[in-house]
Coordinates of C-alpha atoms and ligand atoms in Angstrom, one line a residue:
X1040 CA 0.0 0.0 0.0
X1041 CA 1.6 3.3 -1.1
X1042 CA 2.5 5.7 1.7
X1043 CA 0.6 9.0 1.7
X1044 CA 2.6 12.2 1.7
X1045 CA -0.4 14.3 2.7
X1046 CA -0.5 12.6 6.1
X1047 CA 1.7 12.5 9.2
X1048 CA 3.4 9.2 9.9
X1049 CA 3.0 8.0 13.5
X1050 CA 4.1 4.4 12.8
X1051 CA 5.4 2.7 9.7
X1052 CA 4.6 -1.0 10.3
X1053 CA 1.7 -1.3 10.4
X1054 CA 0.9 2.0 8.7
X1055 CA -0.6 4.6 11.1
X1056 CA -1.0 8.1 9.7
X1057 CA -2.8 11.2 11.0
X1058 CA -4.4 14.1 9.2
X1059 CA -2.7 17.5 9.3
X1060 CA -4.8 19.8 11.7
X1061 CA -5.8 22.0 8.7
X1062 CA -7.8 19.1 7.4
X1063 CA -10.4 19.7 10.2
X1064 CA -11.3 23.0 8.5
X1065 CA -13.0 21.2 5.6
X1066 CA -16.5 19.8 6.2
X1067 CA -15.8 16.6 4.3
X1068 CA -12.3 15.3 4.8
X1069 CA -10.9 14.4 1.3
X1070 CA -10.0 10.6 1.1
X1071 CA -6.3 11.5 0.7
X1072 CA -6.3 13.5 3.9
X1073 CA -8.3 11.0 6.0
X1074 CA -6.3 9.4 8.9
X1075 CA -5.4 5.7 8.7
X1076 CA -5.4 3.5 11.8
X1077 CA -4.2 -0.1 11.4
X1078 CA -3.4 -2.7 14.1
X1079 CA -2.0 -5.2 11.6
X1080 CA -0.5 -5.0 8.1
X1081 CA -3.3 -4.2 5.6
X1082 CA -4.6 -7.4 3.9
X1083 CA -4.5 -7.9 0.1
X1084 CA -7.9 -8.7 -1.1
X1085 CA -9.0 -9.7 -4.6
X1086 CA -12.6 -8.7 -4.8
X1087 CA -13.4 -11.5 -7.3
X1088 CA -12.7 -14.1 -4.6
X1089 CA -13.9 -11.9 -1.6
X1090 CA -17.0 -13.1 0.4
X1091 CA -18.8 -11.9 3.4
X1092 CA -19.7 -14.9 5.5
X1093 CA -22.7 -14.6 7.9
X1094 CA -23.0 -17.4 10.4
X1095 CA -23.6 -18.3 14.0
X1096 CA -27.0 -18.0 15.7
X1097 CA -28.9 -17.5 12.4
X1098 CA -31.7 -19.2 10.5
X1099 CA -29.9 -19.4 7.1
X1100 CA -26.1 -18.9 7.1
X1101 CA -24.9 -17.6 3.8
X1102 CA -22.1 -15.8 1.9
X1103 CA -22.5 -12.5 0.2
X1104 CA -20.4 -11.5 -2.8
X1105 CA -19.5 -7.8 -3.6
X1106 CA -22.1 -7.8 -6.4
X1107 CA -24.7 -9.2 -4.0
X1108 CA -24.1 -6.2 -1.7
X1109 CA -24.0 -3.7 -4.6
X1110 CA -27.4 -5.0 -5.7
X1111 CA -29.1 -4.4 -2.3
X1112 CA -30.8 -1.1 -1.3
X1113 CA -28.2 1.4 0.0
X1114 CA -28.1 4.4 2.3
X1115 CA -25.9 7.4 2.5
X1116 CA -24.6 8.7 5.9
X1117 CA -22.3 11.5 6.7
X1118 CA -20.4 10.6 9.9
X1119 CA -17.3 11.7 11.8
X1120 CA -14.9 8.9 12.5
X1121 CA -12.6 9.4 15.5
X1122 CA -10.0 7.0 16.9
X1123 CA -10.6 6.5 20.6
X1124 CA -6.9 7.3 21.1
X1125 CA -7.1 10.7 19.3
X1126 CA -5.3 13.5 21.3
X1127 CA -3.6 10.9 23.5
X1128 CA -0.4 12.9 23.1
X1129 CA -2.0 15.6 25.4
X1130 CA -2.2 13.1 28.3
X1131 CA 1.6 13.4 28.9
X1132 CA 3.6 10.8 30.8
X1133 CA 4.2 7.4 29.3
X1134 CA 0.8 6.4 28.1
X1135 CA 0.7 3.2 26.0
X1136 CA -0.6 3.3 22.4
X1137 CA 0.1 5.6 19.5
X1138 CA 0.6 9.2 20.5
X1139 CA -2.0 10.8 18.2
X1140 CA -2.2 14.6 18.3
X1141 CA -5.3 16.2 16.8
X1142 CA -5.5 14.4 13.5
X1143 CA -7.0 10.9 14.2
X1144 CA -10.4 12.2 13.2
X1145 CA -12.2 12.9 9.9
X1146 CA -15.7 13.4 8.5
X1147 CA -16.9 11.6 5.3
X1148 CA -19.9 10.7 3.4
X1149 CA -20.3 6.9 3.4
X1150 CA -22.6 4.8 1.2
X1151 CA -23.4 1.1 1.8
X1152 CA -26.0 -1.5 2.6
X1153 CA -27.6 -1.1 6.1
X1154 CA -26.3 -4.0 8.2
X1155 CA -29.9 -4.6 9.3
X1156 CA -30.8 -5.6 5.7
X1157 CA -28.1 -8.2 5.6
X1158 CA -29.1 -9.5 9.0
X1159 CA -32.7 -9.7 7.9
X1160 CA -31.6 -12.0 5.0
X1161 CA -30.1 -14.5 7.4
X1162 CA -32.7 -14.2 10.3
X1163 CA -31.7 -14.5 13.9
X1164 CA -32.3 -17.4 16.3
X1165 CA -34.2 -16.3 19.4
X1166 CA -31.1 -16.3 21.7
X1167 CA -28.9 -14.1 19.4
X1168 CA -27.2 -11.3 21.4
X1169 CA -24.3 -9.7 19.5
X1170 CA -22.8 -9.4 16.0
X1171 CA -19.0 -9.9 15.8
X1172 CA -17.6 -7.9 12.9
X1173 CA -14.3 -9.5 11.7
X1174 CA -11.7 -8.1 9.3
X1175 CA -9.4 -9.9 7.0
X1176 CA -6.3 -8.6 8.8
X1177 CA -4.7 -10.6 11.6
X1178 CA -1.6 -10.9 13.6
X1179 CA -0.1 -12.0 17.0
X1180 CA 0.3 -9.4 19.8
X1181 CA 3.6 -10.3 21.4
X1182 CA 3.6 -7.7 24.2
X1183 CA 1.8 -8.7 27.4
X1184 CA -1.0 -9.5 27.5
X1185 CA -0.1 -11.8 24.6
X1186 CA -2.6 -13.4 22.4
X1187 CA -2.8 -17.1 21.7
X1188 CA -1.1 -16.8 18.4
X1189 CA -2.6 -14.9 15.5
X1190 CA -6.0 -13.1 16.0
X1191 CA -8.1 -11.2 13.5
X1192 CA -9.2 -7.6 14.1
X1193 CA -12.7 -8.1 15.5
X1194 CA -15.3 -6.1 17.5
X1195 CA -18.8 -6.8 18.5
X1196 CA -22.0 -4.7 18.4
X1197 CA -25.0 -5.4 20.6
X1198 CA -28.1 -6.2 18.5
X1199 CA -29.8 -2.9 19.4
X1200 CA -27.0 -0.9 17.6
X1201 CA -26.4 -3.5 14.9
X1202 CA -30.1 -3.3 13.8
X1203 CA -30.0 0.5 13.6
X1204 CA -30.7 1.7 10.0
X1205 CA -27.6 4.0 10.1
X1206 CA -25.1 1.2 10.6
X1207 CA -23.7 0.5 7.2
X1208 CA -21.6 -2.1 5.3
X1209 CA -20.0 0.7 3.4
X1210 CA -18.4 0.4 -0.1
X1211 CA -18.1 4.0 -1.0
X1212 CA -16.4 7.0 0.7
X1213 CA -17.0 10.6 -0.4
X1214 CA -18.6 9.4 -3.7
X1215 CA -15.6 7.2 -4.6
X1216 CA -14.9 3.4 -4.3
X1217 CA -13.8 2.7 -0.7
X1218 CA -10.0 3.1 -0.8
X1219 CA -7.8 0.0 0.1
X1220 CA -6.4 1.7 3.2
X1221 CA -10.0 2.4 4.5
X1222 CA -11.2 -1.1 4.1
X1223 CA -11.9 -2.0 0.5
X1224 CA -14.1 -3.8 -0.6
X1225 CA -16.4 -3.4 2.4
X1226 CA -16.1 -1.9 5.9
X1227 CA -18.5 -1.3 8.7
X1228 CA -19.5 2.3 9.5
X1229 CA -20.9 2.5 13.0
X1230 CA -21.9 6.2 13.2
X1231 CA -21.5 7.9 16.5
X1232 CA -19.1 5.2 17.9
X1233 CA -15.4 5.5 18.3
X1234 CA -13.6 4.3 15.1
X1235 CA -12.6 0.9 16.4
X1236 CA -16.2 -0.3 15.9
X1237 CA -16.0 0.5 12.2
X1238 CA -14.2 -2.7 11.2
X1239 CA -12.4 -2.5 7.8
X1240 CA -11.9 -5.3 5.2
X1241 CA -14.9 -7.2 6.6
X1242 CA -15.0 -10.9 5.8
X1243 CA -17.2 -12.4 8.6
X1244 CA -20.2 -11.5 10.6
X1245 CA -20.7 -13.9 13.5
X1246 CA -23.9 -13.8 15.4
X1247 CA -23.2 -14.8 19.0
X1248 CA -25.3 -16.0 21.9
X1249 CA -23.2 -14.3 24.6
X1250 CA -21.2 -11.1 24.9
X1251 CA -17.9 -11.3 22.9
X1252 CA -14.8 -10.5 25.0
X1253 CA -12.2 -10.2 22.2
X1254 CA -8.9 -8.5 22.6
X1255 CA -10.0 -5.2 21.0
X1256 CA -12.8 -4.7 23.5
X1257 CA -11.2 -5.9 26.7
X1258 CA -7.4 -5.4 26.8
X1259 CA -7.8 -2.5 24.3
X1260 CA -10.6 -0.1 23.6
X1261 CA -12.2 -0.6 27.0
X1262 CA -12.9 1.8 29.9
X1263 CA -14.0 1.7 33.5
X1264 CA -17.7 2.0 34.3
X1265 CA -19.1 1.6 37.8
X1266 CA -21.7 -0.9 39.1
X1267 CA -22.7 0.3 42.6
X1268 CA -19.4 2.1 42.9
X1269 CA -17.4 -1.0 41.8
X1270 CA -15.2 -0.3 38.7
X1271 CA -15.9 -2.8 35.9
X1272 CA -14.3 -2.9 32.5
X1273 CA -16.6 -2.3 29.6
X1274 CA -16.0 -2.0 25.8
X1275 CA -15.8 1.5 24.5
X1276 CA -18.8 2.5 22.3
X1277 CA -20.4 5.8 21.7
X1278 CA -18.2 8.9 21.3
X1279 CA -18.1 11.8 23.8
X1280 CA -18.5 15.5 23.2
X1281 CA -15.3 16.9 21.9
X1282 CA -13.7 20.1 20.5
X1283 CA -10.4 20.8 18.7
X1284 CA -9.1 24.3 18.0
X1285 CA -7.8 24.2 14.4
X1286 CA -6.3 27.7 14.4
X1287 CA -4.2 29.2 16.0
X1288 CA -1.9 26.4 17.0
X1289 CA 0.0 26.2 20.3
X1290 CA 2.8 28.8 20.6
X1291 CA 1.8 30.7 17.5
X1292 CA 2.9 34.4 17.5
X1293 CA 0.0 36.8 16.9
X1294 CA -0.1 40.6 16.5
X1295 CA -1.5 42.8 19.2
X1296 CA -4.5 44.8 18.0
X1297 CA -5.4 42.4 15.1
X1298 CA -8.8 40.8 14.8
X1299 CA -8.1 37.1 14.6
X1300 CA -10.6 34.4 13.6
X1301 CA -10.3 31.5 16.0
X1302 CA -11.6 28.4 14.3
X1303 CA -12.3 24.8 15.3
X1304 CA -14.5 21.7 15.0
X1305 CA -16.7 20.0 17.5
X1306 CA -18.6 16.7 17.5
X1307 CA -20.7 14.7 19.9
X1308 CA -20.8 10.9 19.2
X1309 CA -24.4 9.7 18.4
X1310 CA -25.9 13.1 19.2
X1311 CA -25.3 16.5 17.7
X1312 CA -23.5 19.7 18.9
X1313 CA -25.9 22.3 20.3
X1314 CA -23.4 25.1 21.0
X1315 CA -19.7 25.9 21.3
X1316 CA -18.2 28.4 23.8
X1317 CA -14.7 30.0 23.5
X1318 CA -12.6 31.5 26.2
X1319 CA -9.6 33.8 25.4
X1320 CA -8.6 34.3 29.1
X1321 CA -7.8 30.8 30.3
X1322 CA -11.3 29.9 31.2
X1323 CA -12.6 32.9 33.2
X1324 CA -15.1 34.2 30.6
X1325 CA -16.8 32.1 28.0
X1326 CA -18.4 33.5 24.7
X1327 CA -20.5 31.9 22.1
X1328 CA -18.9 30.8 18.9
X1329 CA -20.7 31.0 15.5
X1330 CA -21.5 27.6 14.1
X1331 CA -20.6 27.3 10.4
X1332 CA -22.4 24.0 9.7
X1333 CA -26.0 22.9 10.5
X1334 CA -25.7 20.5 13.5
X1335 CA -26.5 16.9 12.6
X1336 CA -26.2 13.7 14.5
X1337 CA -22.8 11.9 14.1
X1338 CA -21.2 14.9 12.4
X1339 CA -18.8 17.6 13.4
X1340 CA -19.6 21.2 13.1
X1341 CA -17.0 23.8 12.3
X1342 CA -17.2 27.1 14.2
X1343 CA -15.4 30.4 14.5
X1344 CA -15.0 33.3 17.0
X1345 CA -13.5 36.7 16.1
X1346 CA -11.0 37.7 18.8
X1347 CA -9.7 41.2 19.3
X1348 CA -6.1 40.5 20.3
X1349 CA -5.3 42.5 23.4
X1350 CA -2.2 44.8 23.5
X1351 CA -1.5 44.6 27.2
X1352 CA -0.6 40.9 27.7
X1353 CA 2.4 38.9 26.4
X1354 CA 0.4 35.7 25.9
X1355 CA -3.2 34.3 26.1
X1356 CA -4.6 30.9 26.7
X1357 CA -7.5 30.0 24.4
X1358 CA -10.1 27.3 25.2
X1359 CA -13.1 26.0 23.4
X1360 CA -15.8 23.6 24.6
X1361 CA -19.0 22.2 23.2
X1362 CA -22.4 21.2 24.6
X1363 CA -24.6 18.6 22.9
X1364 CA -28.3 18.5 22.4
X1365 CA -28.7 16.4 25.7
X1366 CA -26.8 19.0 27.7
X1367 CA -23.5 17.0 27.9
X1368 CA -20.6 19.4 28.4
X1369 CA -16.9 18.7 27.9
X1370 CA -14.9 18.2 31.2
X1371 CA -11.8 20.3 32.0
X1372 CA -9.7 17.3 33.0
X1373 CA -9.3 13.8 31.7
X1374 CA -11.0 11.2 33.9
X1375 CA -8.9 8.1 35.0
X1376 CA -12.0 5.9 34.2
X1377 CA -11.3 6.6 30.5
X1378 CA -7.8 5.0 30.7
X1379 CA -5.8 6.3 27.7
X1380 CA -8.9 6.6 25.5
X1381 CA -11.7 9.1 24.9
X1382 CA -9.5 12.2 25.4
X1383 CA -12.2 14.8 25.2
X1384 CA -11.4 17.3 28.0
X1385 CA -10.8 21.0 27.1
X1386 CA -7.4 21.3 25.4
X1387 CA -5.9 24.8 26.0
X1388 CA -3.9 26.6 23.3
X1389 CA -1.4 29.2 24.5
X1390 CA -0.3 31.9 22.0
X1391 CA 2.3 34.7 22.2
X1392 CA 1.2 38.2 21.5
X1393 CA 3.7 40.7 20.1
Ligands
LIG1823 N1 -9.9 -4.6 10.1 C1 -9.6 -3.5 10.8 N2 -10.6 -2.6 11.0 C2 -10.3 -1.5 11.7 C3 -9.0 -1.3 12.3 C4 -8.0 -2.3 12.1 O1 -6.9 -2.2 12.5 N3 -8.4 -3.4 11.3 N4 -8.8 -0.2 13.1 C5 -10.0 0.4 13.7 C6 -9.7 1.7 14.3 S1 -9.0 1.6 15.9 C7 -10.1 2.9 13.8 S2 -9.9 4.3 14.6 C8 -10.7 3.0 12.4 C9 -9.9 3.9 11.5 O2 -10.4 3.9 10.2 P1 -9.6 4.5 9.0 O3 -8.2 3.8 9.0 O4 -10.4 4.3 7.8 O5 -9.4 6.0 9.3 O6 -10.8 1.7 11.8 C10 -11.1 0.6 12.7 N5 -11.3 -0.6 11.9
LIG1824 MO1 -9.0 3.7 16.7

């Protein structure tokens, strides 16, 4: 797979590339600028021989060819995909995982067959609980906790989410054939969930009778929830409310007296952004930003705030935070329950004024 010079390399093997921050300033992220997150080397797939096998607790197990899926009714969804590890670099210290900055996120228009239609074709048995989505890529994890040899990339969805019309088996991205790096021929798009649920290079849907506890939803991509105060590990799912300031960047030098347009993007998992506030004084006062896109579920909105750069201070700390339609607000600190995932607290940007 050819390397992509538009993206910032975080790891060579397997290829993990992040978008430049400026890419967040375009509503739809062009395919060439969309981040790439791979756990194993990308598989080589010949679509002539590719099949999607659907089996397990079903009435009629069967394989689907690429043409079978193309012939089924399709839906178009615009959705922001964010890696649960995005912005991990801001946690400091020695956190495990790839040290993503601001660019493990993008927004695209996806087209594909609703997963619910494929599931309707095979029919569930009465005790079905989850759908495991399995990719064609596989490998052994040789750091503790080690895997028992090679494992595929796989994640499960509870039936309630799997049956939602907006969950797609996608074969197109921004009006073009799904690129190899993004899961050709077919990937899942689970809108509103962190990226790990949107399994690429799908080859198998396994309908299970009990919750799946695979590597990528236990050792990785899990967080702490509490049952009666007792911390219990649970798979990551829906995304949190999040904001990134796109301009200015940290340590930029700005001119006193200028009017500067602070810009950024905010998103809110399965819900939509209701408002964005900006502070130019380290969080003492908050002002409303102007939203530049109509808020929609699953999608980011871009926003701006015109700032009269003061002449009497050598530096300023800018902050931005969003509220969603359900009143969820971004926290000021990262919660330990989230481990090294879901980094969605307010990220201050300090600039110099001269
Ligand atoms: N088969 C497979 N699917 C996968 C992954 C993977 O490594 N293998 N990575 C997941 C993660 S963690 C993320 S964030 C998204 C990234 O999608 P992208 O590479 O198209 O941006 O894909 C998900 N689907
Ligand atoms: Mo991810």
